[in-house]
Amino acid sequence: MAYYVFLTNFTDQGVKSVRETTKRADAFRAMADKGGAKVHTLLWTLGKHDVVAIVEAPDDLTATALSLSIAVLGNVKTQTLKAFDAADMNKILAKMA
């Protein structure tokens, strides 16, 4: 399983219905589970991004499908970053020339 960081910003539609954001977060977790991914952490933030989520998924296709599935609802725009834990980083370092 790989890790992904979802950097999320509310759209105008999402801001208008911000009182529903925690319910949408629950729906996001359920959507991830249904698609074979797991939301480890979901935090509302101050600054450049409104919400940050750490998601574990079996592959890039699953993570991308999840990102698009929430974006198509119109409440958020996302940027997805692939992330590496220490074990994977050690494997990467071992492959360096």
PDB file of C-alpha atoms in Angstrom:
ATOM      1  CA  MET A   1       0.000   0.000   0.000  1.00  0.00           C
ATOM      2  CA  ALA A   2       1.157   3.517  -0.790  1.00  0.00           C
ATOM      3  CA  TYR A   3       0.474   6.794   0.990  1.00  0.00           C
ATOM      4  CA  TYR A   4      -1.051   9.886  -0.568  1.00  0.00           C
ATOM      5  CA  VAL A   5      -1.525  13.399   0.770  1.00  0.00           C
ATOM      6  CA  PHE A   6      -4.694  15.092  -0.440  1.00  0.00           C
ATOM      7  CA  LEU A   7      -4.416  18.891  -0.280  1.00  0.00           C
ATOM      8  CA  THR A   8      -7.950  20.164  -0.545  1.00  0.00           C
ATOM      9  CA  ASN A   9      -9.583  23.559  -1.018  1.00  0.00           C
ATOM     10  CA  PHE A  10     -13.263  24.397  -0.811  1.00  0.00           C
ATOM     11  CA  THR A  11     -14.927  25.595  -3.987  1.00  0.00           C
ATOM     12  CA  ASP A  12     -17.555  28.345  -3.808  1.00  0.00           C
ATOM     13  CA  GLN A  13     -20.167  25.576  -3.591  1.00  0.00           C
ATOM     14  CA  GLY A  14     -18.246  23.914  -0.755  1.00  0.00           C
ATOM     15  CA  VAL A  15     -18.001  27.151   1.220  1.00  0.00           C
ATOM     16  CA  LYS A  16     -21.736  27.805   0.846  1.00  0.00           C
ATOM     17  CA  SER A  17     -22.431  24.422   2.442  1.00  0.00           C
ATOM     18  CA  VAL A  18     -19.471  24.378   4.863  1.00  0.00           C
ATOM     19  CA  ARG A  19     -21.751  23.397   7.732  1.00  0.00           C
ATOM     20  CA  GLU A  20     -21.951  19.975   6.071  1.00  0.00           C
ATOM     21  CA  THR A  21     -18.168  19.526   5.862  1.00  0.00           C
ATOM     22  CA  THR A  22     -17.899  16.925   8.627  1.00  0.00           C
ATOM     23  CA  LYS A  23     -20.730  14.906   7.065  1.00  0.00           C
ATOM     24  CA  ARG A  24     -18.921  15.096   3.718  1.00  0.00           C
ATOM     25  CA  ALA A  25     -15.745  13.919   5.478  1.00  0.00           C
ATOM     26  CA  ASP A  26     -17.615  10.841   6.724  1.00  0.00           C
ATOM     27  CA  ALA A  27     -18.866  10.206   3.186  1.00  0.00           C
ATOM     28  CA  PHE A  28     -15.273  10.593   1.906  1.00  0.00           C
ATOM     29  CA  ARG A  29     -14.070   7.953   4.381  1.00  0.00           C
ATOM     30  CA  ALA A  30     -16.845   5.594   3.265  1.00  0.00           C
ATOM     31  CA  MET A  31     -16.026   6.270  -0.397  1.00  0.00           C
ATOM     32  CA  ALA A  32     -12.366   5.491   0.252  1.00  0.00           C
ATOM     33  CA  ASP A  33     -13.230   2.236   2.039  1.00  0.00           C
ATOM     34  CA  LYS A  34     -15.536   1.175  -0.783  1.00  0.00           C
ATOM     35  CA  GLY A  35     -12.795   1.848  -3.327  1.00  0.00           C
ATOM     36  CA  GLY A  36     -10.128  -0.082  -1.437  1.00  0.00           C
ATOM     37  CA  ALA A  37      -8.361   2.867   0.225  1.00  0.00           C
ATOM     38  CA  LYS A  38      -8.152   3.991   3.853  1.00  0.00           C
ATOM     39  CA  VAL A  39      -8.239   7.523   5.225  1.00  0.00           C
ATOM     40  CA  HIS A  40      -5.688   7.633   8.048  1.00  0.00           C
ATOM     41  CA  THR A  41      -6.011  11.302   8.938  1.00  0.00           C
ATOM     42  CA  LEU A  42      -8.309  14.118   7.878  1.00  0.00           C
ATOM     43  CA  LEU A  43      -7.658  17.605   9.247  1.00  0.00           C
ATOM     44  CA  TRP A  44      -9.216  21.004   8.607  1.00  0.00           C
ATOM     45  CA  THR A  45      -6.433  23.553   8.346  1.00  0.00           C
ATOM     46  CA  LEU A  46      -5.670  27.255   8.299  1.00  0.00           C
ATOM     47  CA  GLY A  47      -3.572  28.656   5.482  1.00  0.00           C
ATOM     48  CA  LYS A  48      -3.216  27.704   1.843  1.00  0.00           C
ATOM     49  CA  HIS A  49      -5.370  24.563   2.073  1.00  0.00           C
ATOM     50  CA  ASP A  50      -8.690  24.020   3.814  1.00  0.00           C
ATOM     51  CA  VAL A  51      -8.416  20.272   4.436  1.00  0.00           C
ATOM     52  CA  VAL A  52      -5.496  17.833   4.412  1.00  0.00           C
ATOM     53  CA  ALA A  53      -6.004  14.075   4.303  1.00  0.00           C
ATOM     54  CA  ILE A  54      -3.531  11.225   4.537  1.00  0.00           C
ATOM     55  CA  VAL A  55      -4.817   8.272   2.542  1.00  0.00           C
ATOM     56  CA  GLU A  56      -3.417   4.782   2.048  1.00  0.00           C
ATOM     57  CA  ALA A  57      -4.264   3.115  -1.266  1.00  0.00           C
ATOM     58  CA  PRO A  58      -3.013   0.044  -3.110  1.00  0.00           C
ATOM     59  CA  ASP A  59      -1.922   2.038  -6.176  1.00  0.00           C
ATOM     60  CA  ASP A  60      -1.969   5.342  -8.042  1.00  0.00           C
ATOM     61  CA  LEU A  61      -5.108   4.365  -9.954  1.00  0.00           C
ATOM     62  CA  THR A  62      -7.105   3.900  -6.753  1.00  0.00           C
ATOM     63  CA  ALA A  63      -5.853   7.184  -5.284  1.00  0.00           C
ATOM     64  CA  THR A  64      -6.624   9.054  -8.490  1.00  0.00           C
ATOM     65  CA  ALA A  65     -10.106   7.557  -8.713  1.00  0.00           C
ATOM     66  CA  LEU A  66     -10.780   8.648  -5.117  1.00  0.00           C
ATOM     67  CA  SER A  67      -9.493  12.166  -5.792  1.00  0.00           C
ATOM     68  CA  LEU A  68     -11.648  12.506  -8.900  1.00  0.00           C
ATOM     69  CA  SER A  69     -14.669  11.000  -7.140  1.00  0.00           C
ATOM     70  CA  ILE A  70     -14.654  13.742  -4.526  1.00  0.00           C
ATOM     71  CA  ALA A  71     -13.794  16.502  -6.997  1.00  0.00           C
ATOM     72  CA  VAL A  72     -16.716  15.670  -9.277  1.00  0.00           C
ATOM     73  CA  LEU A  73     -19.128  16.398  -6.406  1.00  0.00           C
ATOM     74  CA  GLY A  74     -18.155  20.057  -6.720  1.00  0.00           C
ATOM     75  CA  ASN A  75     -17.398  20.940  -3.092  1.00  0.00           C
ATOM     76  CA  VAL A  76     -13.605  20.744  -3.251  1.00  0.00           C
ATOM     77  CA  LYS A  77     -10.618  20.892  -5.555  1.00  0.00           C
ATOM     78  CA  THR A  78      -7.733  18.615  -4.716  1.00  0.00           C
ATOM     79  CA  GLN A  79      -4.031  18.198  -5.286  1.00  0.00           C
ATOM     80  CA  THR A  80      -2.688  14.726  -4.595  1.00  0.00           C
ATOM     81  CA  LEU A  81       0.873  14.040  -3.529  1.00  0.00           C
ATOM     82  CA  LYS A  82       2.366  10.567  -3.396  1.00  0.00           C
ATOM     83  CA  ALA A  83       4.185  10.106  -0.090  1.00  0.00           C
ATOM     84  CA  PHE A  84       6.739   7.611   1.223  1.00  0.00           C
ATOM     85  CA  ASP A  85       7.170   6.196   4.713  1.00  0.00           C
ATOM     86  CA  ALA A  86      10.624   5.493   6.191  1.00  0.00           C
ATOM     87  CA  ALA A  87      10.718   1.897   4.908  1.00  0.00           C
ATOM     88  CA  ASP A  88      10.028   3.001   1.328  1.00  0.00           C
ATOM     89  CA  MET A  89      12.461   5.888   1.637  1.00  0.00           C
ATOM     90  CA  ASN A  90      15.175   3.449   2.703  1.00  0.00           C
ATOM     91  CA  LYS A  91      14.458   1.359  -0.414  1.00  0.00           C
ATOM     92  CA  ILE A  92      14.708   4.507  -2.543  1.00  0.00           C
ATOM     93  CA  LEU A  93      18.004   5.463  -0.916  1.00  0.00           C
ATOM     94  CA  ALA A  94      19.380   1.970  -1.528  1.00  0.00           C
ATOM     95  CA  LYS A  95      18.694   2.357  -5.265  1.00  0.00           C
ATOM     96  CA  MET A  96      20.590   5.648  -5.533  1.00  0.00           C
ATOM     97  CA  ALA A  97      23.706   5.572  -7.681  1.00  0.00           C
TER      98      ALA A  97
END
